[in-house]
Coordinates of C-alpha atoms in Angstrom, one line a residue:
X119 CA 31.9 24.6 -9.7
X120 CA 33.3 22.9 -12.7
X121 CA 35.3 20.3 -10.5
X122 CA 32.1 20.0 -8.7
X123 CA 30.1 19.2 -11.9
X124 CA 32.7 16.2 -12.6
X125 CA 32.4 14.9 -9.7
X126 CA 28.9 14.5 -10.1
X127 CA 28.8 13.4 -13.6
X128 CA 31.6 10.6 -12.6
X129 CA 29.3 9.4 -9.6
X130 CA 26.6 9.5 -12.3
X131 CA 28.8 7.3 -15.0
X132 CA 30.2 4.7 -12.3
X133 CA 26.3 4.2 -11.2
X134 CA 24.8 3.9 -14.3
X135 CA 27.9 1.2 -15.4
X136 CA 27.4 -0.8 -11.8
X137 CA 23.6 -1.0 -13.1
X138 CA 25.3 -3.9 -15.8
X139 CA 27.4 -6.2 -13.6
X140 CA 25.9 -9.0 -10.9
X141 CA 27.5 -8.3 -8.2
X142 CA 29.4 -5.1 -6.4
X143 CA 32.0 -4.3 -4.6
X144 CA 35.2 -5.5 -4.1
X145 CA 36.2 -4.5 -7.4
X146 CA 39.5 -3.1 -9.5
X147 CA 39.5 -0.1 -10.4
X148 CA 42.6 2.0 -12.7
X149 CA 43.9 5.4 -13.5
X150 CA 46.0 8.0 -15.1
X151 CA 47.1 8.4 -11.4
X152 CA 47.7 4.5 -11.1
X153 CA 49.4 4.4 -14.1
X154 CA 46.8 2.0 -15.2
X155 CA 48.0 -0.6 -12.8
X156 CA 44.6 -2.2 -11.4
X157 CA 43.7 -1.7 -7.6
X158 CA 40.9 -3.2 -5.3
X159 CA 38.3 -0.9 -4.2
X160 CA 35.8 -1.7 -1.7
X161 CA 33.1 0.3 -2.0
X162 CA 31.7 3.4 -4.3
X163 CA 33.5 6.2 -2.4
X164 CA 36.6 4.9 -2.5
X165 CA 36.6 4.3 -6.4
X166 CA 35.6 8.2 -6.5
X167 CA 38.4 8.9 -4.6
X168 CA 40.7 7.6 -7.2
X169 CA 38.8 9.0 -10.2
X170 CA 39.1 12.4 -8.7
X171 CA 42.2 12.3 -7.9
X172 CA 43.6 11.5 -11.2
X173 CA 41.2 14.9 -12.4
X174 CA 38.6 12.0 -14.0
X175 CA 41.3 10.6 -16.5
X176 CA 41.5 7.1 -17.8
X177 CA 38.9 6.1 -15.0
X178 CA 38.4 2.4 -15.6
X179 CA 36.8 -0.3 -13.8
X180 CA 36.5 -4.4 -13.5
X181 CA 33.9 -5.9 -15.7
X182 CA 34.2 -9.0 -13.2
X183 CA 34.0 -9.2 -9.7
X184 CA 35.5 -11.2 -7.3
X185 CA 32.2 -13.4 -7.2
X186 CA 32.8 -14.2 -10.6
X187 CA 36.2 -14.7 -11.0
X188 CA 36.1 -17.0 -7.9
X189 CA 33.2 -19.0 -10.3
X190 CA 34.6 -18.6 -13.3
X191 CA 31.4 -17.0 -14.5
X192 CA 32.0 -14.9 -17.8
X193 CA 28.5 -12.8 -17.7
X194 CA 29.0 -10.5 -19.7
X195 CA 30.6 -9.7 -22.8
X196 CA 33.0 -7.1 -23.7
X197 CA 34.0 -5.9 -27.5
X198 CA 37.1 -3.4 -27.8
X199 CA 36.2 -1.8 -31.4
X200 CA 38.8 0.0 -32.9
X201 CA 36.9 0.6 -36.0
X202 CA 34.1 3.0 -35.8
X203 CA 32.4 1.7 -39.0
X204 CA 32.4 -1.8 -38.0
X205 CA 29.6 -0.9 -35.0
X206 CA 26.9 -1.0 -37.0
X207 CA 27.7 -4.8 -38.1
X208 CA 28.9 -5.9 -34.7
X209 CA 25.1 -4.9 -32.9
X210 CA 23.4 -6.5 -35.9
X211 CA 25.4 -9.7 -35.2
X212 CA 24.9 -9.1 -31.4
X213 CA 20.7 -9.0 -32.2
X214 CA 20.9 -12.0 -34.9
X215 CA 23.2 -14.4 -32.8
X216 CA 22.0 -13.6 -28.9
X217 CA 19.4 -11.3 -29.4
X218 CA 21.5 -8.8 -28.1
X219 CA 20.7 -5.3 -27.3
X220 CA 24.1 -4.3 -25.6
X221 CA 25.2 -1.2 -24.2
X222 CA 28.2 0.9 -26.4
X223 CA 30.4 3.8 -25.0
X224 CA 32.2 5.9 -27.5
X225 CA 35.5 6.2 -26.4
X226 CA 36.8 9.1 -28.5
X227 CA 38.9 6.3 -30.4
X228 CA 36.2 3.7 -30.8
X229 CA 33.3 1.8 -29.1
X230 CA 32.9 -0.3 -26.3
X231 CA 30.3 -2.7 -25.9
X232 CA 28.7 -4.1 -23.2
X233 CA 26.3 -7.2 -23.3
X234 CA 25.4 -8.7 -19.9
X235 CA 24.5 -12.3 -20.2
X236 CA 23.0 -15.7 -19.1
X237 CA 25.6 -18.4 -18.1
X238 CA 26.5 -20.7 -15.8
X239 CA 29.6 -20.8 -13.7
X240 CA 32.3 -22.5 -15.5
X241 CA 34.1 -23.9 -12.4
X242 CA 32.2 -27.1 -12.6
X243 CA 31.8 -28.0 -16.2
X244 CA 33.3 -31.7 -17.0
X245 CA 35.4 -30.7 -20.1
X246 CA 37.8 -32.3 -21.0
X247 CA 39.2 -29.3 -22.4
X248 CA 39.5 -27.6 -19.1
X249 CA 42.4 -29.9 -18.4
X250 CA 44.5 -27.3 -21.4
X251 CA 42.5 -24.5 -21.4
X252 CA 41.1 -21.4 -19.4
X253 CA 37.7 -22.1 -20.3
X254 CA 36.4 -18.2 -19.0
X255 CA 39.2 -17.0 -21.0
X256 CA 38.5 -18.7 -24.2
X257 CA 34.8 -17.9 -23.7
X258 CA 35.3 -14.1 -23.8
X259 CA 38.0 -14.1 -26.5
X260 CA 35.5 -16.3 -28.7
X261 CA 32.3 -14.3 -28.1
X262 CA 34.3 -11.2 -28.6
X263 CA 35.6 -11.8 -32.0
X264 CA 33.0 -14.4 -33.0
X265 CA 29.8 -11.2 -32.3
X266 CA 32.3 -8.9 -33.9
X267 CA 33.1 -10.6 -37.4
X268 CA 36.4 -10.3 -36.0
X269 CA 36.5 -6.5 -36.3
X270 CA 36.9 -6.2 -32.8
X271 CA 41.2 -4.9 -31.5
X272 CA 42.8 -8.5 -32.1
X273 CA 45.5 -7.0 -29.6
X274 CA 43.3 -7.4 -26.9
X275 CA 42.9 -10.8 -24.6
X276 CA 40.2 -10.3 -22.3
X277 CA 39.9 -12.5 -19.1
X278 CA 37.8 -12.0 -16.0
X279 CA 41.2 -10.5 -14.1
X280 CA 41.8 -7.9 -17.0
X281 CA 38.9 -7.0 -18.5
X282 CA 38.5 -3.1 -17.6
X283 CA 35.8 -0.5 -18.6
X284 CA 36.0 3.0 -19.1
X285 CA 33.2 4.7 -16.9
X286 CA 30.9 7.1 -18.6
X287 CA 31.8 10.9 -18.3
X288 CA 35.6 10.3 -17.7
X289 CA 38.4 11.1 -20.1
X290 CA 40.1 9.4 -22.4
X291 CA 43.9 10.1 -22.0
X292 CA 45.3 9.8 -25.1
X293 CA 42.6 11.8 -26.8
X294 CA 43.8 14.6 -24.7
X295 CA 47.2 14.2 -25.9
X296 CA 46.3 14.1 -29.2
X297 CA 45.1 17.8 -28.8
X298 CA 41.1 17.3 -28.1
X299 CA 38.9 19.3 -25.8
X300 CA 38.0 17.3 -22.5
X301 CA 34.6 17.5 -24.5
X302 CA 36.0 15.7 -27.3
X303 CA 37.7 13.4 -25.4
X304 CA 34.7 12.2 -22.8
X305 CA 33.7 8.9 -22.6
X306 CA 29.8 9.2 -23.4
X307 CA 27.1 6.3 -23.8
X308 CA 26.0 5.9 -27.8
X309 CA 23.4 3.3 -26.6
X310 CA 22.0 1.9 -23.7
X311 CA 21.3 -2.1 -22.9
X312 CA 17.7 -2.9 -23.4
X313 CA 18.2 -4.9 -19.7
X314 CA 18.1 -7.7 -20.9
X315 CA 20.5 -10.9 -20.1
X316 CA 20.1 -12.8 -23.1
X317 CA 20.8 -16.5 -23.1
X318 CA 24.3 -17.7 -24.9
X319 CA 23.5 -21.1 -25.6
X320 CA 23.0 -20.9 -29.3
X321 CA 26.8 -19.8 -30.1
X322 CA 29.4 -21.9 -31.2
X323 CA 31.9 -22.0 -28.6
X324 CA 32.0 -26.3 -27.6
X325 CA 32.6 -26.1 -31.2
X326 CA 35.6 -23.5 -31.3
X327 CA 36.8 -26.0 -27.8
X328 CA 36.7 -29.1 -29.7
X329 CA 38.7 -27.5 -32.9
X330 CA 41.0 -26.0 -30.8
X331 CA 41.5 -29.5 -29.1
X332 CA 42.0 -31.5 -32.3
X333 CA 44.5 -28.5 -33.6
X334 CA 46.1 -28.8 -29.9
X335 CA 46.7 -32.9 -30.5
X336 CA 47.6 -32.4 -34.2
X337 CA 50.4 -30.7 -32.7
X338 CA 52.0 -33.2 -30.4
X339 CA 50.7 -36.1 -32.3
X340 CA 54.2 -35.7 -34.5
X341 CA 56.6 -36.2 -30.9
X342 CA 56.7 -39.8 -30.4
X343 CA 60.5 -40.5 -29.4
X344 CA 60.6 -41.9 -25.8
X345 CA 64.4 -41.2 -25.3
X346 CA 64.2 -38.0 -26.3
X347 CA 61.3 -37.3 -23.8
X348 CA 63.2 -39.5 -21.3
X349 CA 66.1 -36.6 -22.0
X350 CA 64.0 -33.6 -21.0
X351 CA 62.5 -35.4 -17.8
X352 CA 66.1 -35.7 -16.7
X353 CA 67.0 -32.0 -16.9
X354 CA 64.1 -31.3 -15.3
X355 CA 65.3 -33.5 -12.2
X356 CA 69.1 -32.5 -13.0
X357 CA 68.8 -28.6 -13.3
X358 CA 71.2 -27.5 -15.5
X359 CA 72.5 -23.6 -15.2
X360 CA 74.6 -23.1 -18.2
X361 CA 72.4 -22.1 -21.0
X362 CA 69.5 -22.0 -19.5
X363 CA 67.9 -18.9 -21.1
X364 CA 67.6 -21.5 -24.4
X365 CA 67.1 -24.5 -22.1
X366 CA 63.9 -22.6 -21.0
X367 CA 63.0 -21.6 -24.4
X368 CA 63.9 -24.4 -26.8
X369 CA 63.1 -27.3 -24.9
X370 CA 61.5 -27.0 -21.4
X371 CA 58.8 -24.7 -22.5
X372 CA 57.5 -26.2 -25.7
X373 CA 57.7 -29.6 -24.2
X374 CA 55.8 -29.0 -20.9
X375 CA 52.9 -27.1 -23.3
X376 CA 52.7 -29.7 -26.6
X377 CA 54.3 -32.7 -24.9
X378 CA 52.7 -33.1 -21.8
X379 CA 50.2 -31.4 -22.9
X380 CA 50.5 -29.4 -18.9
X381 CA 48.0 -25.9 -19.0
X382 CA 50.0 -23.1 -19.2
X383 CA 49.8 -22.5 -15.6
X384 CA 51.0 -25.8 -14.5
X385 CA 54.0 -25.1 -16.6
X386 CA 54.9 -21.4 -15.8
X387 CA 55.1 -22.7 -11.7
X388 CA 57.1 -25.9 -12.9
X389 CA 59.8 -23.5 -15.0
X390 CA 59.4 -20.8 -12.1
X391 CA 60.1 -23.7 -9.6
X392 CA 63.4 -25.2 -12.1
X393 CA 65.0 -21.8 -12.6
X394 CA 64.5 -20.3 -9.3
X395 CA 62.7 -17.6 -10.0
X396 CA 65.7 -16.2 -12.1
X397 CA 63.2 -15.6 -15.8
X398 CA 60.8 -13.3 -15.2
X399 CA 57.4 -14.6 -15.0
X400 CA 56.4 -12.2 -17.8
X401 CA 59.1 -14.0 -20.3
X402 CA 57.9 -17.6 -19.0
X403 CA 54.3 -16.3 -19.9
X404 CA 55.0 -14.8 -23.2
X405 CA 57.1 -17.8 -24.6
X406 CA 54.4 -20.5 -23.1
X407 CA 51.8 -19.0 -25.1
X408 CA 54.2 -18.7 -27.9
X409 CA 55.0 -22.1 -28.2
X410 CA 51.5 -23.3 -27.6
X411 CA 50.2 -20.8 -30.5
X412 CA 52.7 -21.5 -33.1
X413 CA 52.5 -25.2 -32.1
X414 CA 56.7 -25.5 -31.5
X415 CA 57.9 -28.6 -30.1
X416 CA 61.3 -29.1 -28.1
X417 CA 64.7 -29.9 -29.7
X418 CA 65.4 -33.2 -30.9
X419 CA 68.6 -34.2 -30.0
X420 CA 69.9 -35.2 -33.9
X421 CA 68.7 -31.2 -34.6
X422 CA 70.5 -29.9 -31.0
X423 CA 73.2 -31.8 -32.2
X424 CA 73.2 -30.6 -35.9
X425 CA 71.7 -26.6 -35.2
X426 CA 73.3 -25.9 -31.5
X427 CA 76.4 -28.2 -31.0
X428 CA 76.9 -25.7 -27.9
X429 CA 73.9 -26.0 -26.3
X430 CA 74.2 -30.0 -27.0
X431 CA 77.4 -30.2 -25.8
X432 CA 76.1 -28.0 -22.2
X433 CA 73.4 -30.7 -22.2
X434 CA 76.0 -33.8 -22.8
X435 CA 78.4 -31.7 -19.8
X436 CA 75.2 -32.8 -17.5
X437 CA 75.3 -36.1 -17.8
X438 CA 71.7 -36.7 -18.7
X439 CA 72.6 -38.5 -22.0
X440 CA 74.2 -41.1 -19.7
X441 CA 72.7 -44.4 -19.4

């Protein structure tokens, strides 16, 4: 009877969360039993499948389908709040800035809210910015910590592929392994959204695009040596083996993201494509976004010469300092 009961209060939960998002299924779903790794679902039955199977813990789904990830259409904003006191802020700034009823879980260990929206797909906008960034992406990190007074968990990125929900009436994993009853640790709606898709318009974000632009050029305005950039387009022709771990790091990646000025995308498949596959595509990603955050530009050759004489000499062995 109890298992029964779940069931129904899970089929209850994923319902009443499908009531927020445009479109349906195909969507991702995750669980305890996945190991939180996300899988496509195509329909409602299936999901509950996999929520039942993993006994209704760490039941998650997409906050994007694949309509709007093939769009780029960011409708609907998501706030991870780690910090229970800051909630009562965060809706305030949700009803002052978008007029913004949204709806919040509590999830044992803080909130999540929930505020479908009004905009259009991104796929098409003429920014120039679009050429650098992932517009989408920037979208929901902005709106995040921009309706949150940035109170919202700074460790999380959201993007259309990884943003994930907990549904209603499941369980909350690490509550239970901190000792709480599954009461304690259910995932229950606080407030509901008023049903409302408010329009987005009036927040800042071709603002936060252009500063982030004019930081992104600051950056790469201070590289201006054409032999040295003549250099790094010849290992990327050559292919050099030896030493490439700090090949990758210290030169190819900065100067593909702040140099070229190349999204990260475009250089991940370039440095992918150079080293055969042999760095991990997680270590490429990490260290692009490093160097683009930080603003790190490649090695000159007077400070390879001066800090890495070993690395200087491997790139000397190559012949690409030759005439």
């Amino acid at each position: 009877m109890n298992n029964f009961n779940n069931s129904s209060n899970i089929e209850f939960g994923l319902d009443y969360i499908l009531r927020h998002f445009d479109s349906s299924f195909p969507r991702k779903i995750s669980t305890m039993l996945t190991e939180n790794k996300q899988v496509q679902v195509y329909s409602k039955g299936e999901a509950l499948d996999y929520f039942i199977k993993s006994n209704f813990i760490d039941c998650r789904i997409s906050a994007f389908g694949l309509t709007e990830i093939e769009h780029e259409k960011p409708n609907l904003i998501f706030v991870d709040l780690d910090d229970k006191s800051a909630l009562n802020e965060t809706l305030a700034l949700f009803h002052k800035e978008i007029d913004g009823i949204p709806l919040v879980l509590n999830t044992d260990n803080g909130y999540a809210i929930i505020q479908p929206i009004q905009i259009i797909s991104l796929s098409n906008v003429t920014l120039k910015q679009k050429r650098i960034f992932d517009v989408s992406k920037k979208f929901l990190q902005f709106a995040e910590r921009y309706l949150s007074n940035h109170k919202c968990d700074t460790g999380n990125h959201p993007s259309l592929k990884s943003c994930m929900i907990r549904v209603p009436y499941s369980y909350n994993k690490k509550s239970l392994l901190q000792g709480k009853s599954k009461d304690e640790s259910k995932v229950s709606i606080h407030s509901e959204w008023d049903g409302i898709r408010p329009n987005v318009n009036n927040l800042p974000f071709l603002r936060h695009l252009n500063k982030l632009d004019r930081l992104y050029k600051k950056r790469s305005n201070n590289f201006s040596s054409k032999d040295e950039i003549v250099y790094i387009e010849k290992i990327l022709k050559v292919k050099i083996t030896d030493g490439k771990k700090r090949i990758f790091a210290l030169i190819l990646c900065p100067y593909l993201v702040n140099v070229k000025k190349l999204t990260l995308e475009e250089s991940e498949k370039i440095i992918l494509d150079y080293f055969e596959n042999s760095i991990p595509r997680q270590s490429i990603n990490y260290k692009l976004k490093e160097v683009y955050k930080k603003g790190i530009l490649p090695y000159s050759l007077e400070k390879m010469k001066t800090n890495d004489s070993e690395l200087y000499s491997i790139i000397l062995d190559s012949g690409v300092l030759e005439k």
